[in-house]
Amino acid sequence: MGETMKAIVKNRPEKGAELQEVPIPEIGDRDVLIEVKAASICGTDVHIYEWDQWSANRVKPPYVFGHEFAGVVVAKGRFVERVEVGDHVSAETHLVCGYCPQCLNGQAHICANTEIIGVDRDGSFAEYVALRADNVWKNDPALPFSEASIQEPFGNAVHTVLSKDVAGKSVAVIGCGPIGLMAVGIAKASGASQVLAFDVNEYRLDLAEQMGATRTVDSLREDPVQAAKALTSGNGMNVVCEMSGSPQAIDQAFKMVTNGGHMAILSLPVKPVTLDITNDIVFKGITVKGISGRKMYETWQQTAGLLQSGQVNVKPLITHHFPLEDFHKGFELMLEGNCGKVVLYP
């Protein structure tokens, strides 16, 4: 192993990134060094690449970004016992403190002191990544690296959909980006009676059908609320998963959920959203659940089970593969929306 490695570096506070040679990260006594075999591009990575207002307020270039990956452990610290060299692994990317009230009461996924790999510290768009051993998730060696690399966002979708029992219920997924597409497959595999997928991108609506949507709606051509109510005899959807972040779509989501229904919100609107709280939340008696990350580690167990069993087939949504050197092509596809999941290979 040499002393340097290839990595995608967010080098300046502006749009873009560069492929550079950087030092291979050192590990501490409780860390592991992982050779990255596959790394997928997340919407968060696109925000960082584009350098929007959120990125400007959060990240501090220069550093290596990226956080969704799969690889093989090549070295470990002297106090690491649970993980061995040669293990196939991915990562829970939220580094939590372990002592705040949330960590102590079993809600570590909303730790008040969370740091995120590839956002607050060097990440996985590289040949190697260092990681605290406690955050390692061991993979079945039979699971392809490309599929293993998307478990982190898949876990977000699992957490969102399964925040409510969806068996026998109507489920709407608003926004068919990669995590929304995963949510479609998870809802279908979990016994939803109907899975209605909304987007304005025909390419992604086609992918939603492949992932198991029973009905797709182009929100530019059809009224989403009317479509949802027509599918449910005028009652509205039992469960709505908001993945788009669009203020208009969020308003429509609250209007299409049935009285006493459940709204799970994973999306991150870039500005405040106006809601009719009186009519769309209070009088309807709905439950609104904000989704942050994955439950540590219940969600990972559910994720591994759904993938290893084949109940959710993620192959249709992994649409593009590039060597690390061609990362610009992957980011441009993500910006255009003409892709599902894009995977990079160091």
Coordinates of C-alpha atoms in Angstrom, one line a residue:
M1 CA 0.0 0.0 0.0
G2 CA 1.4 3.4 -1.0
E3 CA 1.3 6.5 1.1
T4 CA -1.2 8.4 -1.0
M5 CA -4.5 7.6 -2.7
K6 CA -6.9 9.0 -5.3
A7 CA -9.8 11.0 -3.9
I8 CA -12.5 13.4 -5.0
V9 CA -11.8 16.6 -3.0
K10 CA -14.2 19.5 -2.5
N11 CA -11.3 21.9 -2.7
R12 CA -12.9 25.3 -2.8
P13 CA -16.2 27.0 -1.7
E14 CA -17.7 27.0 -5.2
K15 CA -19.3 24.6 -7.7
G16 CA -17.3 21.5 -8.6
A17 CA -14.7 19.2 -7.1
E18 CA -11.3 17.7 -8.2
L19 CA -9.6 14.3 -8.3
Q20 CA -6.5 14.6 -6.3
E21 CA -3.7 12.5 -4.7
V22 CA -4.1 12.8 -0.9
P23 CA -2.6 10.9 2.1
I24 CA -4.2 7.6 3.0
P25 CA -6.0 8.3 6.3
E26 CA -4.4 7.1 9.5
I27 CA -6.4 5.0 12.0
G28 CA -6.6 5.1 15.8
D29 CA -6.8 2.2 18.2
R30 CA -10.6 1.9 17.8
D31 CA -10.7 2.5 14.0
V32 CA -10.6 0.5 10.9
L33 CA -9.2 1.3 7.4
I34 CA -11.4 0.2 4.6
E35 CA -10.5 -0.2 0.9
V36 CA -13.5 1.3 -0.9
K37 CA -14.8 -1.0 -3.6
A38 CA -17.9 1.1 -4.6
A39 CA -19.3 4.5 -3.6
S40 CA -22.6 5.9 -4.6
I41 CA -23.6 9.5 -5.1
C42 CA -26.2 10.9 -2.7
G43 CA -28.4 14.0 -3.0
T44 CA -26.3 15.5 -0.2
D45 CA -23.2 15.0 -2.3
V46 CA -24.9 16.9 -5.1
H47 CA -25.7 19.8 -2.8
I48 CA -22.0 19.9 -1.8
Y49 CA -20.9 19.6 -5.5
E50 CA -23.2 22.4 -6.5
W51 CA -22.3 24.5 -3.5
D52 CA -25.7 25.7 -2.5
Q53 CA -26.7 27.7 0.6
W54 CA -26.9 24.6 2.8
S55 CA -23.4 23.5 1.8
A56 CA -21.9 27.0 2.4
N57 CA -23.3 27.0 5.9
R58 CA -22.2 23.5 6.8
V59 CA -19.1 22.1 5.1
K60 CA -15.5 23.4 5.3
P61 CA -13.4 22.7 2.2
P62 CA -10.9 21.3 1.4
Y63 CA -11.8 17.8 2.3
V64 CA -12.8 14.4 0.8
F65 CA -16.6 14.1 0.5
G66 CA -18.9 11.1 -0.1
H67 CA -20.5 8.8 2.5
E68 CA -22.3 5.9 0.8
F69 CA -19.9 3.0 0.2
A70 CA -19.0 -0.6 0.5
G71 CA -15.5 -2.1 0.8
V72 CA -13.2 -4.5 2.6
V73 CA -11.4 -3.9 5.9
V74 CA -7.6 -3.9 5.3
A75 CA -6.3 -2.7 8.7
K76 CA -7.7 -2.3 12.2
G77 CA -6.7 -0.6 15.5
R78 CA -5.4 -2.7 18.4
F79 CA -8.6 -2.4 20.5
V80 CA -10.9 -3.4 17.6
E81 CA -12.4 -6.9 18.3
R82 CA -15.8 -7.0 16.4
V83 CA -14.4 -6.4 13.0
E84 CA -11.6 -8.4 11.2
V85 CA -9.4 -7.7 8.3
G86 CA -11.1 -9.1 5.2
D87 CA -14.6 -8.3 6.3
H88 CA -17.0 -6.9 3.7
V89 CA -18.5 -3.7 5.2
S90 CA -20.5 -0.6 4.8
A91 CA -21.0 2.3 7.3
E92 CA -23.5 3.9 9.5
T93 CA -22.4 7.4 8.6
H94 CA -23.7 9.3 11.6
L95 CA -21.0 9.5 14.2
V96 CA -22.8 10.0 17.6
C97 CA -21.5 11.0 21.0
G98 CA -23.0 8.3 23.1
Y99 CA -23.7 10.5 26.1
C100 CA -26.4 13.0 25.1
P101 CA -30.0 12.4 26.3
Q102 CA -31.0 11.0 22.9
C103 CA -28.1 8.5 22.8
L104 CA -28.8 7.4 26.3
N105 CA -32.6 6.7 25.7
G106 CA -32.1 4.7 22.5
Q107 CA -32.5 7.5 20.0
A108 CA -28.9 7.8 18.8
H109 CA -30.1 8.5 15.2
I110 CA -31.0 12.0 16.4
C111 CA -28.0 12.5 18.6
A112 CA -27.6 16.2 19.4
N113 CA -23.9 16.1 18.6
T114 CA -23.9 14.1 15.4
E115 CA -21.1 14.4 12.8
I116 CA -21.5 12.9 9.4
I117 CA -18.9 11.1 7.3
G118 CA -18.3 13.0 4.1
V119 CA -20.0 16.2 5.5
D120 CA -18.2 17.1 8.7
R121 CA -15.1 14.9 8.1
D122 CA -13.3 13.1 5.3
G123 CA -15.5 10.7 3.4
S124 CA -15.6 7.8 1.0
F125 CA -15.0 9.2 -2.5
A126 CA -11.6 7.7 -2.3
E127 CA -9.6 4.5 -2.5
Y128 CA -9.6 4.2 1.3
V129 CA -11.7 5.6 4.2
A130 CA -11.0 5.5 8.0
L131 CA -14.0 4.7 10.2
R132 CA -14.7 4.2 13.9
A133 CA -15.2 0.5 14.3
D134 CA -18.5 1.0 16.2
N135 CA -20.0 2.4 12.9
V136 CA -19.0 -0.5 10.8
W137 CA -21.9 -2.7 9.4
K138 CA -20.7 -6.1 8.2
N139 CA -22.1 -7.2 4.9
D140 CA -22.8 -10.6 3.5
P141 CA -19.9 -11.3 1.1
A142 CA -22.4 -12.5 -1.5
L143 CA -24.0 -9.0 -1.7
P144 CA -22.5 -7.1 -4.7
F145 CA -20.5 -4.1 -3.7
S146 CA -22.7 -1.9 -5.9
E147 CA -25.8 -2.9 -3.9
A148 CA -24.0 -2.9 -0.6
S149 CA -22.9 0.7 -1.3
I150 CA -26.5 2.0 -1.3
Q151 CA -27.6 0.5 2.1
E152 CA -27.1 3.8 3.8
P153 CA -29.8 5.7 1.7
F154 CA -31.8 2.5 1.5
G155 CA -31.9 2.6 5.3
N156 CA -33.4 6.2 5.1
A157 CA -36.2 4.8 2.9
V158 CA -36.7 1.9 5.3
H159 CA -36.9 4.2 8.3
T160 CA -39.4 6.4 6.4
V161 CA -41.7 3.8 5.1
L162 CA -41.7 1.6 8.2
S163 CA -42.3 4.5 10.6
K164 CA -45.9 3.2 10.3
D165 CA -47.2 -0.2 9.6
V166 CA -48.1 -0.1 5.9
A167 CA -49.4 -3.7 5.4
G168 CA -52.7 -3.5 3.7
K169 CA -52.6 0.3 3.5
S170 CA -52.4 2.8 0.7
V171 CA -49.0 4.5 0.5
A172 CA -48.0 7.6 -1.5
V173 CA -44.3 8.3 -2.3
I174 CA -43.8 11.9 -3.3
G175 CA -40.6 12.4 -5.2
C176 CA -39.0 9.5 -7.1
G177 CA -35.3 10.3 -6.6
P178 CA -33.2 7.3 -5.7
I179 CA -34.5 7.2 -2.0
G180 CA -38.1 7.7 -3.2
L181 CA -37.6 4.8 -5.6
M182 CA -36.3 2.6 -2.8
A183 CA -39.3 3.6 -0.7
V184 CA -41.6 2.4 -3.5
G185 CA -40.0 -1.1 -3.4
I186 CA -40.0 -1.2 0.4
A187 CA -43.7 -0.3 0.6
K188 CA -44.6 -2.9 -1.9
A189 CA -42.5 -5.6 -0.2
S190 CA -44.0 -4.6 3.2
G191 CA -47.5 -5.4 2.1
A192 CA -48.9 -2.1 1.0
S193 CA -52.2 -2.5 -0.9
Q194 CA -51.4 0.4 -3.2
V195 CA -48.2 2.3 -3.9
L196 CA -48.8 5.6 -5.7
A197 CA -45.6 7.3 -6.9
F198 CA -45.4 11.1 -7.8
D199 CA -42.8 12.9 -9.7
V200 CA -42.4 15.3 -12.7
N201 CA -39.6 13.3 -14.3
E202 CA -40.8 10.6 -16.7
Y203 CA -37.5 8.7 -16.5
R204 CA -37.9 8.3 -12.8
L205 CA -41.6 7.5 -13.0
D206 CA -40.7 4.6 -15.3
L207 CA -38.2 3.4 -12.7
A208 CA -40.9 3.7 -10.0
E209 CA -43.0 1.2 -12.0
Q210 CA -40.1 -1.2 -12.2
M211 CA -39.7 -0.9 -8.4
G212 CA -43.3 -1.9 -7.9
A213 CA -45.5 1.2 -8.0
T214 CA -49.1 0.3 -8.7
R215 CA -49.8 3.7 -10.1
T216 CA -47.6 6.6 -11.2
V217 CA -48.5 10.3 -11.5
D218 CA -46.8 13.0 -13.4
S219 CA -47.6 16.0 -11.2
L220 CA -47.2 18.4 -14.1
R221 CA -49.9 16.7 -16.1
E222 CA -52.3 15.5 -13.4
D223 CA -53.6 16.9 -10.1
P224 CA -51.8 14.8 -7.4
V225 CA -54.5 15.3 -4.7
Q226 CA -57.3 14.3 -7.1
A227 CA -55.3 11.3 -8.3
A228 CA -54.8 10.1 -4.7
K229 CA -58.4 10.5 -3.7
A230 CA -59.6 8.9 -6.9
L231 CA -57.5 5.8 -6.0
T232 CA -59.0 5.7 -2.5
S233 CA -62.7 6.3 -3.1
G234 CA -62.2 9.9 -2.0
N235 CA -60.7 9.1 1.4
G236 CA -57.1 9.9 0.7
M237 CA -53.9 8.0 1.4
N238 CA -53.3 6.1 4.6
V239 CA -49.5 6.8 4.6
V240 CA -47.6 9.5 2.7
C241 CA -43.8 9.6 2.4
E242 CA -42.6 13.0 1.4
M243 CA -39.2 12.8 -0.4
S244 CA -39.3 15.8 -2.8
G245 CA -38.6 18.9 -0.7
S246 CA -40.8 20.9 -3.0
P247 CA -43.1 23.4 -1.1
Q248 CA -45.9 22.8 -3.5
A249 CA -45.6 19.0 -3.3
I250 CA -45.4 19.1 0.5
D251 CA -48.7 21.1 0.6
Q252 CA -50.3 18.5 -1.7
A253 CA -49.0 15.7 0.5
F254 CA -50.8 17.1 3.5
K255 CA -54.0 17.5 1.5
M256 CA -53.9 13.9 0.1
V257 CA -53.4 12.1 3.4
T258 CA -56.6 10.7 4.9
N259 CA -58.1 11.8 8.3
G260 CA -56.1 10.0 11.0
G261 CA -53.4 9.2 8.5
H262 CA -49.6 9.2 8.8
M263 CA -47.1 11.6 7.1
A264 CA -43.4 10.8 7.1
I265 CA -41.1 13.5 5.9
L266 CA -37.5 12.7 4.9
S267 CA -37.1 15.6 2.4
L268 CA -35.1 18.7 3.3
P269 CA -36.7 21.9 1.9
V270 CA -34.2 24.6 1.3
K271 CA -36.5 27.3 2.8
P272 CA -39.4 27.5 5.2
V273 CA -42.7 25.9 3.9
T274 CA -46.2 27.4 4.5
L275 CA -48.7 24.8 5.8
D276 CA -52.4 24.9 6.6
I277 CA -52.0 23.5 10.0
T278 CA -55.6 24.0 11.1
N279 CA -57.2 22.1 8.2
D280 CA -54.5 19.7 7.0
I281 CA -53.1 18.6 10.4
V282 CA -55.2 19.4 13.4
F283 CA -58.7 18.9 12.1
K284 CA -57.6 15.8 10.2
G285 CA -55.9 14.3 13.3
I286 CA -52.9 13.1 11.4
T287 CA -49.5 12.1 12.7
V288 CA -46.4 13.8 11.3
K289 CA -43.1 12.1 11.6
G290 CA -39.7 13.7 10.8
I291 CA -37.2 11.2 9.6
S292 CA -33.5 11.6 10.3
G293 CA -31.0 9.0 9.3
R294 CA -31.5 5.4 10.3
K295 CA -32.3 3.8 13.7
M296 CA -29.1 2.5 15.0
Y297 CA -29.1 -0.4 14.3
E298 CA -32.7 -1.7 13.9
T299 CA -33.0 -0.1 10.5
W300 CA -29.8 -1.7 9.3
Q301 CA -31.1 -5.1 10.3
Q302 CA -34.3 -4.5 8.3
T303 CA -32.2 -3.2 5.4
A304 CA -30.0 -6.3 5.3
G305 CA -33.0 -8.5 5.5
L306 CA -34.9 -6.9 2.7
L307 CA -31.9 -7.0 0.4
Q308 CA -30.5 -10.4 1.3
S309 CA -34.0 -12.0 0.9
G310 CA -34.5 -10.4 -2.5
Q311 CA -37.8 -9.0 -1.4
V312 CA -36.6 -5.6 -2.7
N313 CA -34.7 -5.8 -6.0
V314 CA -32.5 -2.7 -6.2
K315 CA -30.9 -3.6 -9.5
P316 CA -33.3 -1.5 -11.6
L317 CA -32.5 1.7 -9.7
I318 CA -28.7 1.4 -10.0
T319 CA -28.6 2.8 -13.5
H320 CA -25.1 4.1 -14.0
H321 CA -21.5 2.9 -13.1
F322 CA -18.4 5.0 -13.5
P323 CA -14.7 4.8 -12.5
L324 CA -13.8 7.4 -9.8
E325 CA -12.0 9.5 -12.5
D326 CA -15.3 10.1 -14.3
F327 CA -17.2 11.4 -11.3
H328 CA -18.2 14.6 -13.2
K329 CA -20.3 12.5 -15.5
G330 CA -22.1 11.0 -12.5
F331 CA -22.8 14.4 -10.9
E332 CA -24.1 15.8 -14.1
L333 CA -26.5 12.9 -14.5
M334 CA -27.7 13.5 -11.0
L335 CA -28.3 17.2 -11.7
E336 CA -30.2 16.4 -14.8
G337 CA -32.3 13.8 -13.1
N338 CA -31.8 11.3 -15.9
C339 CA -30.6 8.5 -13.6
G340 CA -31.4 6.4 -10.7
K341 CA -28.5 5.6 -8.4
V342 CA -25.0 6.4 -9.7
V343 CA -22.1 4.2 -8.4
L344 CA -18.4 5.2 -8.6
Y345 CA -15.5 2.7 -8.5
P346 CA -12.1 3.8 -7.1

